[in-house]
Amino acid sequence: MYQSISELVQAAVDLETSISEIILQQEIQNTARTREEIWAGMAKRLEVMKTSAEEGLRKPVRSLSGMLRGNAHQFNSWLSENKPRATNGILSRAVARALSVGEVNASMGCIVATPTAGAAGTLPAVLLSLQESCGLSDTALIQSLFTAAGVGSVIMLRATISGAAAGCQAETGSAAAMAAAAGVEALGGSPDQAAHAAAFALQNMLGLVCDPIGGLVEVPCVFRNAGSAAQSLVAIDLALAGIKNPVPADEIIDAMERIGRRMDERFKETAQGGIAATPTGRQLTKYFFPGTASADSEGL
Amino acid sequence: MTEKRFISVFEAIGPVMVGPSSSHTAGAVRLGLMGRALLGSTPQNALIRLHGSFAKTGRGHGTDRAIIAGLLGLGTADQRIRLSHTLAGDCGLAFSFEEIDLGADVHPNSAQFILSAGERQVTFTGSSLGGGRIEIIDLQGYPVSFNGEYCTLIIISADQPGTINTITGWLAEAHINIAFLKVERQKIGEEAIMIIETDQPVTRELSVKIASLPWVRWSRIVPKLGD
């Protein structure tokens, strides 16, 4: 089992192959499953990603609480009107897809946890938007998902992907790093560039707290996925341009773990701090969960 | 801090699940599936008492729908989970939810189940531990610990010599390997519970044979739960 991104890059360079291929071989060696079975499992996950990334664009999806009502659909409709806007192309399409997956998740729809349900919008948003704009094949996308899994597994070994353990940096931060490495590989970048992309993405998201209103995986989670998809796309281009982050990915993962450990409990999925504890956050909590302790300090 | 265990690609890219949260939906569905298995059929009546975070935010997370979906036999990725309360009527399941305080020692994502179908009944308490993993902590008044990761044979019997020998002998004859075996009793010579987790599934034939033993008062085979 590879314990570091640097070992993964080295193995890929030594064997003149990709990070995804190293991870695929590791999976074959450690499970009783064939390459074809593992590939089919990943292909199935890509299909679920596509469905969840499209559903919210086609029709307004309402979250279980009603806090989110068809934002992905609204965003997508607005894009088609071609009004003046700040983002374009891949980035704006990624934002739409991230919102869609987040809303589908919050409405009890089917998603792939990448690496968690709360961060499930980031990876599909990045990869499917790259596919659309750069003409990537499904095969290339499925292959790149193994690189994403490799980065995710190193983060799980060295740190954590749990918001309850280390805040949102561990969820959407990890998702952005996974998507960045996968995106670089899918676009033909080197294993070393994939590692730098993961480093840039996670580095830009360090310190992010997990502060969901009412403890629901809705606000700010769904919008954070749009943000982390953007961070991931920025990281991909930084790396593909050949820019190297002075601090390697493994050290950034370790820093994330230390930051998470020192983070106050109020910022670790307890709905007691940050956005959840704002006057509006408390009002909404009280509205959705009358009588809960966390909502009592501010009246509606 | 570094762990040495193998992490499958499907832990980082997966599971495929119905949202919004693995502990409040996937884990709750699996508790429902466990309830169905412990009863031995789809329940006709279900009283579910939600504890801790399940009680406070369960409705917002869809925990109530997920539990009923599990009791009806829907899997964790089934799109019909959100419609489970309507489906329950079609399946002849009458259910109600209450809040309960099971104490500070019990995991915040826990629920007590009181299920029945005709003559059958079962009462148990289970917890959703995160990532969809569950643990049953109380069954028919006995403190227990099992999680559905294995096929599980549960036998409540008269506390007398030779019971374990008989059962383990039959399992060996059927080439079923025992992964874990736990025995608890209430009082010497009265009643004991045996929980046997096995690597291979226990056959229906063997289950009927066990249930017909004169000293067996209650027995169930819980199949390994899916993801």
Coordinates of C-alpha atoms in Angstrom, one line a residue:
Chain A
M1 CA 0.0 0.0 0.0
Y2 CA 1.5 3.3 -1.0
Q3 CA 1.8 5.6 2.0
S4 CA 2.7 8.8 0.1
I5 CA 2.0 10.7 -3.1
S6 CA 5.8 10.9 -3.7
E7 CA 6.1 7.0 -3.6
L8 CA 3.2 6.8 -6.1
V9 CA 4.9 9.3 -8.5
Q10 CA 8.2 7.5 -8.1
A11 CA 6.6 4.1 -8.9
A12 CA 4.8 5.5 -12.0
V13 CA 8.1 7.1 -13.2
D14 CA 10.1 3.9 -12.6
L15 CA 7.6 1.7 -14.4
E16 CA 7.1 4.3 -17.1
T17 CA 3.3 4.3 -16.5
S18 CA 0.6 6.5 -14.9
I19 CA -0.4 6.8 -11.2
S20 CA -3.8 5.3 -12.2
E21 CA -2.2 2.2 -13.5
I22 CA -0.1 1.8 -10.3
I23 CA -3.3 2.1 -8.2
L24 CA -5.2 -0.3 -10.5
Q25 CA -2.4 -2.9 -10.1
Q26 CA -2.4 -2.4 -6.3
E27 CA -6.2 -3.0 -6.2
I28 CA -5.8 -6.2 -8.2
Q29 CA -3.0 -7.5 -5.9
N30 CA -4.9 -6.8 -2.7
T31 CA -8.3 -8.0 -3.6
A32 CA -9.6 -11.2 -5.1
R33 CA -11.0 -9.3 -8.1
T34 CA -9.8 -9.1 -11.7
R35 CA -8.9 -6.0 -13.7
E36 CA -12.2 -6.3 -15.6
E37 CA -14.3 -6.5 -12.4
I38 CA -12.6 -3.5 -10.8
W39 CA -12.9 -1.5 -14.1
A40 CA -16.6 -2.4 -14.3
G41 CA -17.1 -1.2 -10.7
M42 CA -15.4 2.2 -11.5
A43 CA -17.4 2.5 -14.8
K44 CA -20.6 2.0 -12.9
R45 CA -19.6 4.8 -10.5
L46 CA -18.9 7.1 -13.4
E47 CA -22.5 6.5 -14.7
V48 CA -23.9 7.4 -11.3
M49 CA -21.8 10.6 -11.3
K50 CA -23.1 11.5 -14.7
T51 CA -26.7 11.0 -13.7
S52 CA -26.4 13.0 -10.5
A53 CA -24.5 15.8 -12.3
E54 CA -27.3 16.1 -14.9
E55 CA -30.5 15.6 -12.8
G56 CA -30.3 19.0 -11.2
L57 CA -29.7 20.8 -14.5
R58 CA -32.8 19.3 -16.2
K59 CA -35.3 20.1 -13.4
P60 CA -35.3 22.0 -10.2
V61 CA -34.3 19.7 -7.3
R62 CA -35.5 20.6 -3.8
S63 CA -33.5 19.5 -0.8
L64 CA -35.2 17.6 2.0
S65 CA -35.4 20.7 4.3
G66 CA -36.3 23.1 1.5
M67 CA -33.3 25.3 2.1
L68 CA -32.1 24.6 -1.4
R69 CA -34.6 24.9 -4.2
G70 CA -33.3 24.3 -7.8
N71 CA -30.1 26.4 -7.7
A72 CA -28.4 24.1 -10.2
H73 CA -31.4 24.5 -12.6
Q74 CA -31.4 28.2 -12.1
F75 CA -27.7 28.5 -12.8
N76 CA -27.9 26.3 -15.9
S77 CA -30.8 28.3 -17.3
W78 CA -29.0 31.5 -16.7
L79 CA -25.9 30.2 -18.4
S80 CA -27.9 29.5 -21.6
E81 CA -29.1 33.1 -21.6
N82 CA -25.5 34.3 -22.3
K83 CA -25.8 37.4 -20.1
P84 CA -22.6 39.2 -18.9
R85 CA -20.8 36.9 -16.4
A86 CA -17.6 36.3 -14.6
T87 CA -17.0 32.6 -15.4
N88 CA -17.0 30.9 -18.7
G89 CA -16.6 27.5 -20.4
I90 CA -15.3 24.7 -18.2
L91 CA -15.5 26.6 -14.9
S92 CA -19.2 27.7 -15.3
R93 CA -20.2 24.2 -16.4
A94 CA -18.3 22.7 -13.4
V95 CA -20.2 25.1 -11.0
A96 CA -23.6 23.9 -12.5
R97 CA -22.7 20.3 -12.1
A98 CA -21.3 20.7 -8.5
L99 CA -24.6 22.3 -7.5
S100 CA -26.6 19.5 -9.2
V101 CA -24.8 16.7 -7.4
G102 CA -25.1 18.5 -4.1
E103 CA -28.8 19.1 -4.5
V104 CA -29.4 15.5 -5.6
N105 CA -27.6 14.3 -2.5
A106 CA -29.6 16.7 -0.3
S107 CA -32.8 15.4 -1.8
M108 CA -32.1 11.7 -1.0
G109 CA -31.0 11.0 -4.6
C110 CA -28.2 8.6 -5.6
I111 CA -24.6 9.8 -5.6
V112 CA -21.1 8.5 -5.4
A113 CA -19.3 9.5 -2.2
T114 CA -16.1 11.1 -3.5
P115 CA -14.6 10.8 -0.9
T116 CA -17.7 11.6 1.2
A117 CA -21.4 12.3 0.4
G118 CA -20.9 16.0 1.5
A119 CA -18.1 16.5 -1.0
A120 CA -19.6 14.4 -3.8
G121 CA -20.1 17.3 -6.2
T122 CA -16.4 18.3 -6.7
L123 CA -14.9 15.4 -8.6
P124 CA -17.8 14.8 -11.1
A125 CA -18.0 18.5 -11.7
V126 CA -14.3 18.8 -12.6
L127 CA -14.0 15.6 -14.6
L128 CA -17.3 15.7 -16.5
S129 CA -16.7 19.4 -17.5
L130 CA -13.2 18.6 -18.7
Q131 CA -14.7 15.7 -20.7
E132 CA -17.3 18.0 -22.3
S133 CA -14.9 20.8 -23.2
C134 CA -11.8 18.8 -24.1
G135 CA -13.4 15.8 -25.7
L136 CA -12.2 13.2 -23.3
S137 CA -13.4 9.6 -23.6
D138 CA -15.2 7.7 -20.9
T139 CA -12.2 5.3 -20.8
A140 CA -9.9 8.2 -20.1
L141 CA -12.2 9.4 -17.3
I142 CA -12.6 6.0 -15.7
Q143 CA -8.8 5.5 -15.9
S144 CA -8.3 8.9 -14.2
L145 CA -10.7 8.0 -11.4
F146 CA -8.0 5.5 -10.2
T147 CA -5.6 8.4 -9.8
A148 CA -8.3 10.2 -7.8
A149 CA -8.7 7.1 -5.7
G150 CA -4.9 6.9 -5.2
V151 CA -4.7 10.5 -3.8
G152 CA -7.8 9.8 -1.7
S153 CA -6.4 6.7 -0.2
V154 CA -3.1 8.4 0.7
I155 CA -5.1 11.2 2.4
M156 CA -7.1 8.5 4.3
L157 CA -3.8 6.8 5.4
R158 CA -1.9 9.9 6.4
A159 CA -4.8 12.2 7.6
T160 CA -8.6 11.8 7.3
I161 CA -11.4 12.6 4.9
S162 CA -14.0 13.1 7.7
G163 CA -15.4 16.6 8.4
A164 CA -16.2 15.4 11.9
A165 CA -12.5 14.7 12.4
A166 CA -10.8 17.6 10.6
G167 CA -13.3 20.0 9.1
C168 CA -14.4 20.8 5.5
Q169 CA -10.7 20.9 4.4
A170 CA -10.7 17.1 4.9
E171 CA -13.9 16.7 2.7
T172 CA -14.0 19.2 -0.1
G173 CA -10.2 19.9 0.2
S174 CA -9.5 16.2 -0.3
A175 CA -12.1 16.1 -3.1
A176 CA -10.4 19.0 -4.9
A177 CA -7.0 17.4 -4.6
M178 CA -8.3 14.1 -5.9
A179 CA -10.0 15.8 -8.8
A180 CA -6.9 17.9 -9.6
A181 CA -4.6 14.9 -9.9
A182 CA -7.2 13.0 -12.0
G183 CA -7.8 16.0 -14.2
V184 CA -4.0 16.5 -14.9
E185 CA -3.7 12.8 -15.9
A186 CA -6.8 12.9 -18.1
L187 CA -5.4 15.9 -19.9
G188 CA -2.0 14.2 -20.5
G189 CA 0.1 15.7 -17.7
S190 CA 2.9 13.8 -16.0
P191 CA 2.6 11.9 -12.6
D192 CA 4.7 14.7 -11.1
Q193 CA 2.3 17.3 -12.4
A194 CA -0.6 15.4 -11.0
A195 CA 1.0 15.4 -7.6
H196 CA 1.6 19.2 -7.8
A197 CA -2.0 19.7 -8.8
A198 CA -3.2 17.8 -5.7
A199 CA -0.8 20.0 -3.7
F200 CA -2.1 23.3 -5.1
A201 CA -5.7 22.3 -4.6
L202 CA -5.4 21.1 -1.0
Q203 CA -3.1 24.0 -0.1
N204 CA -5.7 26.5 -1.2
M205 CA -8.3 24.9 1.0
L206 CA -6.4 24.3 4.2
G207 CA -8.2 25.5 7.4
L208 CA -11.7 25.3 6.0
V209 CA -14.2 24.5 8.8
C210 CA -17.2 22.2 8.7
D211 CA -20.2 24.2 9.8
P212 CA -23.4 23.0 8.3
I213 CA -26.6 24.8 9.2
G214 CA -28.7 22.5 11.4
G215 CA -26.2 19.7 10.7
L216 CA -27.7 19.2 7.3
V217 CA -25.5 18.5 4.3
E218 CA -26.9 21.5 2.5
V219 CA -25.6 25.0 3.4
P220 CA -22.8 25.8 2.9
C221 CA -21.8 22.3 1.7
V222 CA -23.4 22.5 -1.8
F223 CA -21.9 25.9 -2.5
R224 CA -18.5 24.8 -1.1
N225 CA -18.5 22.1 -3.7
A226 CA -18.8 24.7 -6.4
G227 CA -15.9 26.6 -4.9
S228 CA -13.7 23.5 -4.5
A229 CA -14.4 22.5 -8.1
A230 CA -13.1 26.0 -9.1
Q231 CA -10.0 25.5 -6.8
S232 CA -9.4 22.2 -8.5
L233 CA -9.5 23.6 -12.0
V234 CA -7.1 26.4 -11.0
A235 CA -4.7 23.8 -9.6
I236 CA -4.9 21.7 -12.7
D237 CA -3.8 24.6 -14.9
L238 CA -1.1 25.7 -12.5
A239 CA 0.4 22.2 -12.7
L240 CA 0.0 21.8 -16.4
A241 CA 1.8 25.1 -16.9
G242 CA 4.7 23.4 -15.3
I243 CA 4.6 25.4 -12.1
K244 CA 5.8 23.4 -9.0
N245 CA 4.6 24.0 -5.5
P246 CA 7.6 24.4 -3.2
V247 CA 5.9 22.2 -0.6
P248 CA 5.2 18.6 -1.7
A249 CA 1.7 17.2 -1.6
D250 CA 2.5 14.7 1.3
E251 CA 3.6 17.6 3.6
I252 CA 0.4 19.5 2.8
I253 CA -1.7 16.4 3.6
D254 CA 0.2 16.1 6.9
A255 CA -0.4 19.9 7.6
M256 CA -4.1 19.3 6.9
E257 CA -4.1 16.5 9.5
R258 CA -2.4 18.7 12.1
I259 CA -4.7 21.7 11.4
G260 CA -7.7 19.4 11.8
R261 CA -6.5 17.9 15.0
R262 CA -6.1 21.4 16.5
M263 CA -9.4 22.7 15.1
D264 CA -12.1 23.5 17.8
E265 CA -14.9 20.9 18.0
R266 CA -17.4 23.7 17.1
F267 CA -15.9 23.6 13.6
K268 CA -16.1 19.8 13.0
E269 CA -19.6 19.0 11.8
T270 CA -21.2 19.7 15.2
A271 CA -23.3 22.6 13.7
Q272 CA -22.1 24.8 16.7
G273 CA -19.8 27.2 14.9
G274 CA -19.1 29.2 11.7
I275 CA -22.0 29.5 9.3
A276 CA -24.2 27.3 11.5
A277 CA -23.7 29.7 14.4
T278 CA -24.5 33.0 12.5
P279 CA -27.8 34.7 13.5
T280 CA -29.3 33.5 10.2
G281 CA -27.9 30.0 10.6
R282 CA -29.4 29.7 14.1
Q283 CA -32.7 31.1 12.9
L284 CA -32.8 28.5 10.1
T285 CA -31.9 25.7 12.5
K286 CA -34.7 26.7 14.8
Y287 CA -37.1 26.8 11.9
F288 CA -36.1 23.3 10.7
F289 CA -35.6 21.7 14.2
P290 CA -37.8 23.5 16.7
G291 CA -36.6 22.8 20.3
T292 CA -33.0 21.9 19.6
A293 CA -30.4 23.3 22.0
S294 CA -28.1 24.7 19.3
A295 CA -30.9 27.0 18.0
D296 CA -32.0 28.4 21.4
S297 CA -29.6 31.4 21.8
E298 CA -31.1 33.4 18.9
G299 CA -34.9 33.7 18.4
L300 CA -36.6 33.7 15.0
Chain B
M1 CA -0.8 8.5 12.7
T2 CA -0.1 6.5 9.5
E3 CA -2.3 3.4 9.2
K4 CA -1.0 0.3 7.5
R5 CA -4.3 -1.1 6.2
F6 CA -5.1 -1.6 2.6
I7 CA -7.7 1.0 1.3
S8 CA -9.7 -0.1 -1.8
V9 CA -10.2 2.4 -4.6
F10 CA -13.9 2.0 -3.8
E11 CA -13.5 3.5 -0.3
A12 CA -12.2 6.7 -1.9
I13 CA -14.5 6.6 -4.9
G14 CA -17.7 5.2 -3.3
P15 CA -19.9 4.0 -1.9
V16 CA -22.7 4.6 -4.4
M17 CA -25.4 5.7 -2.0
V18 CA -28.6 7.7 -1.5
G19 CA -27.8 11.0 0.3
P20 CA -27.4 13.1 2.2
S21 CA -25.2 11.4 4.8
S22 CA -23.7 7.9 5.2
S23 CA -24.5 7.7 8.9
H24 CA -28.0 9.1 8.7
T25 CA -29.2 7.4 5.5
A26 CA -27.0 4.4 4.5
G27 CA -26.5 3.3 8.1
A28 CA -30.2 3.8 8.9
V29 CA -31.2 1.7 5.9
R30 CA -28.9 -1.0 7.1
L31 CA -30.4 -0.9 10.6
G32 CA -33.8 -1.4 9.0
L33 CA -32.5 -4.3 6.9
M34 CA -31.1 -5.8 10.1
G35 CA -34.5 -5.4 11.7
R36 CA -36.2 -7.2 8.9
A37 CA -33.7 -10.0 9.1
L38 CA -34.0 -10.3 12.9
L39 CA -37.8 -10.5 12.6
G40 CA -37.5 -13.0 9.8
S41 CA -40.0 -11.2 7.5
T42 CA -41.3 -7.7 6.6
P43 CA -42.9 -6.3 9.8
Q44 CA -46.6 -5.5 10.0
N45 CA -46.1 -3.2 12.9
A46 CA -43.0 -1.2 13.8
L47 CA -42.4 1.2 16.6
I48 CA -39.0 3.0 16.2
R49 CA -37.6 5.1 19.1
L50 CA -34.9 7.5 17.9
H51 CA -32.1 8.5 20.3
G52 CA -29.6 11.4 20.3
S53 CA -28.8 12.9 16.9
F54 CA -31.2 10.5 15.2
A55 CA -34.0 12.1 17.3
K56 CA -32.8 15.7 16.8
T57 CA -31.9 15.9 13.1
G58 CA -33.2 12.5 11.8
R59 CA -36.1 14.0 10.0
G60 CA -33.9 16.6 8.2
H61 CA -31.5 13.8 7.2
G62 CA -34.3 11.5 6.1
T63 CA -33.3 9.0 8.7
D64 CA -37.0 8.1 9.3
R65 CA -37.5 7.4 5.6
A66 CA -34.2 5.4 5.5
I67 CA -35.2 3.2 8.4
I68 CA -38.6 2.3 6.9
A69 CA -36.9 1.7 3.5
G70 CA -34.6 -0.9 5.2
L71 CA -37.5 -2.6 7.0
L72 CA -39.2 -2.9 3.5
G73 CA -36.0 -4.5 2.1
L74 CA -34.8 -1.6 -0.1
G75 CA -31.0 -1.3 -0.5
T76 CA -28.8 1.7 0.4
A77 CA -28.7 3.0 -3.2
D78 CA -32.4 2.5 -3.9
Q79 CA -34.0 5.7 -5.3
R80 CA -37.3 4.7 -3.7
I81 CA -35.9 5.4 -0.2
R82 CA -37.4 8.9 -0.1
L83 CA -40.8 7.4 -0.9
S84 CA -40.7 4.7 1.7
H85 CA -43.4 6.0 4.0
T86 CA -45.9 5.8 1.1
L87 CA -44.5 2.3 0.1
A88 CA -45.0 1.1 3.7
G89 CA -48.8 1.4 3.3
D90 CA -48.7 -0.7 0.1
C91 CA -46.7 -3.4 1.9
G92 CA -49.0 -3.6 4.9
L93 CA -46.5 -2.0 7.4
A94 CA -47.9 0.3 10.0
F95 CA -45.2 2.3 11.7
S96 CA -44.7 5.1 14.2
F97 CA -41.7 7.0 15.5
E98 CA -41.0 8.2 19.1
E99 CA -38.1 9.9 20.8
I100 CA -36.2 8.1 23.5
D101 CA -33.1 8.8 25.7
L102 CA -31.1 5.6 25.9
G103 CA -28.4 7.3 28.0
A104 CA -25.1 9.1 27.4
D105 CA -23.2 5.9 26.8
V106 CA -25.2 5.0 23.7
H107 CA -23.9 6.3 20.4
P108 CA -25.8 9.5 19.3
N109 CA -27.0 7.9 16.0
S110 CA -29.0 5.0 17.6
A111 CA -32.6 3.7 17.5
Q112 CA -34.6 1.1 19.4
F113 CA -36.8 -1.1 17.2
I114 CA -40.0 -3.0 18.4
L115 CA -41.2 -5.1 15.4
S116 CA -43.9 -7.7 14.9
A117 CA -45.5 -9.7 12.2
G118 CA -48.2 -12.1 13.3
E119 CA -46.7 -14.3 16.1
R120 CA -43.2 -13.1 15.5
Q121 CA -41.7 -10.3 17.4
V122 CA -38.3 -8.8 18.0
T123 CA -36.9 -5.9 20.1
F124 CA -33.4 -4.6 19.5
T125 CA -31.3 -1.4 19.7
G126 CA -28.7 -0.5 17.0
S127 CA -26.3 2.3 16.2
S128 CA -25.1 3.8 13.0
L129 CA -21.3 4.3 13.4
G130 CA -20.5 6.3 10.2
G131 CA -19.7 5.4 6.7
G132 CA -22.8 3.1 6.7
R133 CA -21.4 0.8 9.3
I134 CA -23.8 -0.4 12.1
E135 CA -23.7 -2.3 15.4
I136 CA -26.5 -4.0 17.2
I137 CA -26.0 -3.4 20.9
D138 CA -29.1 -5.0 22.5
L139 CA -31.3 -7.9 21.3
Q140 CA -34.4 -9.2 23.2
G141 CA -33.0 -7.7 26.4
Y142 CA -29.4 -9.2 26.0
P143 CA -26.4 -6.9 25.6
V144 CA -24.9 -8.0 22.3
S145 CA -22.4 -6.8 19.6
F146 CA -22.7 -7.8 16.0
N147 CA -22.7 -5.8 12.8
G148 CA -24.0 -7.7 9.8
E149 CA -20.5 -7.9 8.2
Y150 CA -20.9 -11.7 8.5
C151 CA -23.7 -14.2 8.2
T152 CA -24.9 -14.3 11.9
L153 CA -26.6 -17.1 13.7
I154 CA -28.3 -16.1 16.8
I155 CA -29.7 -18.6 19.3
I156 CA -31.5 -18.0 22.6
S157 CA -31.6 -21.3 24.5
A158 CA -32.0 -23.0 27.8
D159 CA -28.6 -22.7 29.7
Q160 CA -27.5 -26.3 29.8
P161 CA -24.4 -28.3 29.0
G162 CA -23.7 -29.4 25.4
T163 CA -25.6 -26.7 23.5
I164 CA -22.5 -25.0 22.0
N165 CA -21.1 -28.5 21.0
T166 CA -24.2 -29.4 19.2
I167 CA -24.4 -26.2 17.1
T168 CA -20.7 -26.0 16.3
G169 CA -20.7 -29.6 15.4
W170 CA -23.4 -29.2 12.9
L171 CA -21.7 -26.1 11.4
A172 CA -18.5 -28.1 11.0
E173 CA -20.4 -30.9 9.3
A174 CA -21.8 -28.3 6.8
H175 CA -18.3 -27.0 6.2
I176 CA -19.2 -23.6 7.7
N177 CA -16.3 -21.8 9.3
I178 CA -16.9 -19.8 12.5
A179 CA -15.4 -16.3 12.4
F180 CA -16.6 -15.2 15.9
L181 CA -18.6 -16.9 18.7
K182 CA -19.9 -15.1 21.7
V183 CA -22.1 -16.5 24.5
E184 CA -23.9 -14.5 27.2
R185 CA -26.3 -15.7 29.9
Q186 CA -28.7 -14.0 32.2
K187 CA -28.5 -16.4 35.2
I188 CA -26.9 -19.8 35.7
G189 CA -29.1 -22.6 34.5
E190 CA -31.8 -20.3 33.0
E191 CA -31.3 -18.7 29.5
A192 CA -28.3 -17.9 27.3
I193 CA -27.7 -16.2 24.0
M194 CA -25.2 -17.5 21.4
I195 CA -24.0 -15.3 18.6
I196 CA -22.1 -17.0 15.9
E197 CA -20.7 -15.1 12.9
T198 CA -19.7 -17.3 10.0
D199 CA -17.6 -17.0 6.8
Q200 CA -20.1 -19.1 4.8
P201 CA -23.9 -18.6 4.8
V202 CA -25.9 -20.9 7.1
T203 CA -28.4 -22.9 5.0
R204 CA -32.1 -22.7 5.5
E205 CA -32.1 -26.5 6.1
L206 CA -29.7 -26.1 9.0
S207 CA -31.7 -23.2 10.4
V208 CA -34.9 -25.3 10.5
K209 CA -32.9 -28.1 12.3
I210 CA -31.6 -25.7 14.9
A211 CA -35.0 -24.1 15.5
S212 CA -36.5 -27.5 16.1
L213 CA -34.1 -28.4 19.0
P214 CA -36.1 -28.7 22.2
W215 CA -33.8 -26.3 24.2
V216 CA -33.8 -23.6 21.5
R217 CA -36.3 -20.9 22.5
W218 CA -35.6 -18.3 19.7
S219 CA -33.2 -18.5 16.7
R220 CA -32.5 -16.4 13.7
I221 CA -30.1 -16.4 10.8
V222 CA -29.2 -12.9 9.7
P223 CA -27.5 -12.9 6.2
K224 CA -24.5 -10.8 5.6
L225 CA -25.8 -7.3 4.8
G226 CA -24.9 -5.7 1.5
D227 CA -23.1 -2.3 1.2

